[in-house]
């Protein structure tokens, strides 16, 4: 009980508070404000704001008083839903206004809940939307009307094949009928509101209509015109169109209505009429003249004559009518004529021979001087007689061509046609390219041919010259017995000439892939050759190598020298070159080497005993009184030493070449070796001062005897090629990776051109300074070979007349 009491007092408090809020709301808003009991049975208060009648005391029949009878049910349903879900009530409905008339309102009410969540009151506002509703209704009605109108138009315009459309003043389509939409292949939605260009009109066409729309706007007069353009499937069509202004209430043009009719058929008709008109005219003329004759000779025929005159008049009238009809056509013809005039001008001024022929038989319509010169005819001849009458000598060959161009409409090309013509009184053969180009009329039919003749003599001759040059080069290569090849860089396909195949022991028509050719190279040379080819491909290096090949079919050995370079031709890279047979000269060389080796070997034995004898004699005469004998023996010793060095050199060369030279490595101290050599030399060399500048006592792993001969050779060269009493400096330095030995002199020096070849076999510098100095050019060759086989390098620095320094390095 107590509890119930408590709740109701609380509710009362809440209501009192909400009444406060109600009042505050009423003053704050301009809208109708109302409050309702929890179940909406009683309207507690309503401030109508002049829109609805006020309710100052609670009323129970508010529904009848305020709500339009037809909407009462709807309002009740919305209330029931809001109450059951305790959510906002919101509804647009009709009301009875304060002045008794019918109005519209948007009513919204909010449930006020107590702490237990029960509704204790509803607060609502209602705004006057009567005006808005009226406008909406009017708008809908207008819309409906316009839809109806459109449907009506649609029904009318869709039944005609004519194109019907309306533009606004911004050249946009605001209406297009079915036929037009179909022609465009568009729907209403993607065509309406777009302009001419956007609807696929050609720019010239769109511009033309836009100008006309401007004109109509300015003059307020309709425009009628004719236009032709190609239709997607029907070919070129002619159209007749009328643009009419549409005025607004103020008499201004607010739109342009247009209709367009396809008049292609009519046009064709007109053409037919025109030709019959001509026929009629000539008949008419004939009749007129016979009429006159008859009149003068036979009075009796006057009646007939009169009749004829009447007919004549009738004909004249028809003719007049037809003339009138053809006047329109004349404009189009004029335009065509202007076009033709342009083509004629072009033909006359073209820098190549040009001629237009037309008709049956063909007659020349236009021709330029270049063409006349090429066919050797005059303009006069071509005017008087048909083309084939004038060019009878070539009719048999060319007439089928012109016939076919006219029949098929396909262009014909004739290349490098030989023509003999007279130029400055001399007959001359020129090569001409002909093009027969059909000229097509508006129906797509060929009606004439434009013949273009281009003198290509210079071009063709230049090409033939290149071909001839290539041919003679090929013949020269063949005559020299050279094999040729090229390898395409992209696919590595190997192309070999028959001669090259022969070198490798293949038959001329054997397929020879690159690998097969490489396989025929002697195994000792194969890897090196393959590596060098690869170097050409990757680094563009020149290939130049002598190597023996073993014949594929015959197994016989041939020596060849192959030279090749990378070439860039026609956008592609090729490795290409020649091969020549050097078997003969190789054999000569080998025979020579064998001979030298044999002789050297034979000389070695007597020389060894000679050396021993001289050593003994030398020792014996050392302290002898006989000064001459002592010095003679000493000199003999020096000469025998030189001779054995020389012979050893020859022997070494032949050993080297037959691969018999062996590097026998041991560990030794380079400083000790250098000192030993210098000490030994001091005995024989008195002319020069040999100084050891510096030498690191480094232990190296090498062939001691051979390194000895390299250093000895460098020092004895320094002695040989520098003036008496100069100094020779020897030094060796080392770093982490290698040891470098150098021998420096103050001698005649070496020119750069010689320096490049100085390590070649048998190479000697030919000059006045060196001529009297004996030697064979094998010392440096052997030295270089020895150093190379140790994995080292040998080089020199030299200044002519100042001196040279030779260096070699050995890896540590
Ligand atoms: P050779 O001395 O027996 O002719 P080498 O192979 O030792 O043969 O030398 C080749 C050539 O190099 C010599 O003929 C000479 O012209 C030149 N040459 C070698 N050493 C020197 C040097 N120190 N100064 C100038 N020219 C030299």
Short mmCIF file of N, CA, C and O and ligand atoms in Angstrom, two decimals, residues 713-714 717-718 720-721 745 748-750 758 763-765 770 774-781 804 806, ligand 1:
data_model
loop_
_atom_site.label_atom_id
_atom_site.label_comp_id
_atom_site.label_asym_id
_atom_site.label_seq_id
_atom_site.Cartn_x
_atom_site.Cartn_y
_atom_site.Cartn_z
N UNK A 713 119.31 -13.70 -69.48
CA UNK A 713 118.97 -13.16 -70.80
C UNK A 713 118.68 -11.66 -70.73
O UNK A 713 119.14 -10.89 -71.56
N UNK A 714 117.93 -11.25 -69.70
CA UNK A 714 117.60 -9.82 -69.58
C UNK A 714 118.87 -9.01 -69.35
O UNK A 714 119.04 -7.94 -69.94
N UNK A 717 120.97 -8.91 -72.58
CA UNK A 717 120.37 -7.97 -73.52
C UNK A 717 120.72 -6.53 -73.14
O UNK A 717 121.06 -5.71 -73.99
N UNK A 718 120.62 -6.23 -71.85
CA UNK A 718 120.94 -4.88 -71.37
C UNK A 718 122.38 -4.54 -71.75
O UNK A 718 122.68 -3.42 -72.18
N UNK A 720 124.08 -5.94 -74.25
CA UNK A 720 124.16 -5.88 -75.71
C UNK A 720 123.64 -4.56 -76.27
O UNK A 720 124.19 -4.00 -77.23
N UNK A 721 122.56 -4.04 -75.68
CA UNK A 721 121.89 -2.89 -76.30
C UNK A 721 122.09 -1.58 -75.53
O UNK A 721 121.24 -0.70 -75.59
N UNK A 745 118.45 -0.57 -68.01
CA UNK A 745 119.69 -0.15 -68.65
C UNK A 745 119.60 1.29 -69.14
O UNK A 745 118.54 1.90 -69.09
N UNK A 748 119.81 1.94 -75.87
CA UNK A 748 119.18 2.56 -77.04
C UNK A 748 117.66 2.65 -76.91
O UNK A 748 117.01 3.39 -77.65
N UNK A 749 117.11 1.88 -76.00
CA UNK A 749 115.66 1.93 -75.81
C UNK A 749 114.90 1.25 -76.95
O UNK A 749 115.49 0.75 -77.91
N UNK A 750 113.58 1.19 -76.83
CA UNK A 750 112.74 0.48 -77.81
C UNK A 750 111.52 1.35 -78.14
O UNK A 750 110.87 1.90 -77.25
N UNK A 758 108.02 -7.45 -79.26
CA UNK A 758 109.36 -7.85 -78.87
C UNK A 758 109.43 -9.25 -78.26
O UNK A 758 110.44 -9.92 -78.31
N UNK A 763 111.65 -12.23 -83.35
CA UNK A 763 111.48 -10.79 -83.62
C UNK A 763 112.71 -10.02 -83.16
O UNK A 763 113.15 -10.14 -82.03
N UNK A 764 113.24 -9.20 -84.06
CA UNK A 764 114.38 -8.34 -83.73
C UNK A 764 114.07 -6.95 -84.26
O UNK A 764 113.42 -6.79 -85.28
N UNK A 765 114.57 -5.94 -83.55
CA UNK A 765 114.37 -4.57 -84.02
C UNK A 765 115.37 -4.32 -85.14
O UNK A 765 116.56 -4.60 -84.99
N UNK A 770 121.04 -1.64 -84.18
CA UNK A 770 120.99 -3.05 -83.80
C UNK A 770 121.59 -3.98 -84.86
O UNK A 770 121.86 -5.14 -84.58
N UNK A 774 124.72 -9.17 -82.89
CA UNK A 774 124.24 -10.48 -83.31
C UNK A 774 123.12 -10.98 -82.40
O UNK A 774 123.03 -10.62 -81.23
N UNK A 775 122.29 -11.80 -82.94
CA UNK A 775 121.17 -12.36 -82.16
C UNK A 775 120.15 -12.98 -83.10
O UNK A 775 120.20 -12.76 -84.31
N UNK A 776 119.22 -13.76 -82.50
CA UNK A 776 118.21 -14.43 -83.33
C UNK A 776 116.77 -14.08 -82.93
O UNK A 776 115.82 -14.61 -83.49
N UNK A 777 116.64 -13.26 -81.94
CA UNK A 777 115.27 -12.91 -81.52
C UNK A 777 114.55 -14.05 -80.84
O UNK A 777 113.34 -14.21 -81.01
N UNK A 778 115.31 -14.88 -80.09
CA UNK A 778 114.60 -15.97 -79.40
C UNK A 778 114.66 -15.83 -77.88
O UNK A 778 113.83 -16.40 -77.17
N UNK A 779 115.60 -14.99 -77.39
CA UNK A 779 115.78 -14.86 -75.93
C UNK A 779 114.50 -14.41 -75.23
O UNK A 779 114.03 -15.06 -74.29
N UNK A 780 113.94 -13.30 -75.69
CA UNK A 780 112.76 -12.75 -75.02
C UNK A 780 111.53 -13.66 -75.22
O UNK A 780 110.70 -13.79 -74.33
N UNK A 781 111.47 -14.32 -76.39
CA UNK A 781 110.37 -15.24 -76.66
C UNK A 781 110.37 -16.36 -75.63
O UNK A 781 109.35 -16.66 -74.98
N UNK A 804 115.92 1.16 -71.18
CA UNK A 804 114.75 0.29 -71.01
C UNK A 804 114.79 -0.37 -69.65
O UNK A 804 115.87 -0.58 -69.09
N UNK A 806 113.14 -3.94 -68.11
CA UNK A 806 112.32 -5.14 -68.29
C UNK A 806 111.90 -5.65 -66.93
O UNK A 806 112.70 -5.66 -65.99
P1 LIG B 1 118.24 -11.14 -79.62
O1 LIG B 1 118.82 -10.20 -78.62
O2 LIG B 1 118.97 -12.40 -79.64
O3 LIG B 1 118.00 -10.54 -80.95
P2 LIG B 1 115.95 -11.17 -77.90
O4 LIG B 1 114.67 -11.95 -78.00
O5 LIG B 1 116.66 -11.29 -76.60
O6 LIG B 1 116.82 -11.60 -79.12
O7 LIG B 1 115.61 -9.67 -78.15
C1 LIG B 1 114.75 -9.33 -79.23
C2 LIG B 1 115.03 -7.92 -79.68
O8 LIG B 1 114.64 -7.02 -78.68
C3 LIG B 1 116.45 -7.62 -79.88
O9 LIG B 1 116.86 -7.96 -81.19
C4 LIG B 1 116.55 -6.12 -79.66
O10 LIG B 1 116.27 -5.44 -80.85
C5 LIG B 1 115.48 -5.85 -78.66
N1 LIG B 1 115.95 -5.71 -77.29
C6 LIG B 1 116.01 -6.67 -76.32
N2 LIG B 1 116.48 -6.14 -75.16
C7 LIG B 1 116.72 -4.84 -75.38
C8 LIG B 1 117.20 -3.77 -74.58
N3 LIG B 1 117.55 -3.95 -73.28
N4 LIG B 1 117.33 -2.54 -75.15
C9 LIG B 1 116.99 -2.36 -76.45
N5 LIG B 1 116.52 -3.31 -77.24
C10 LIG B 1 116.40 -4.56 -76.73
#
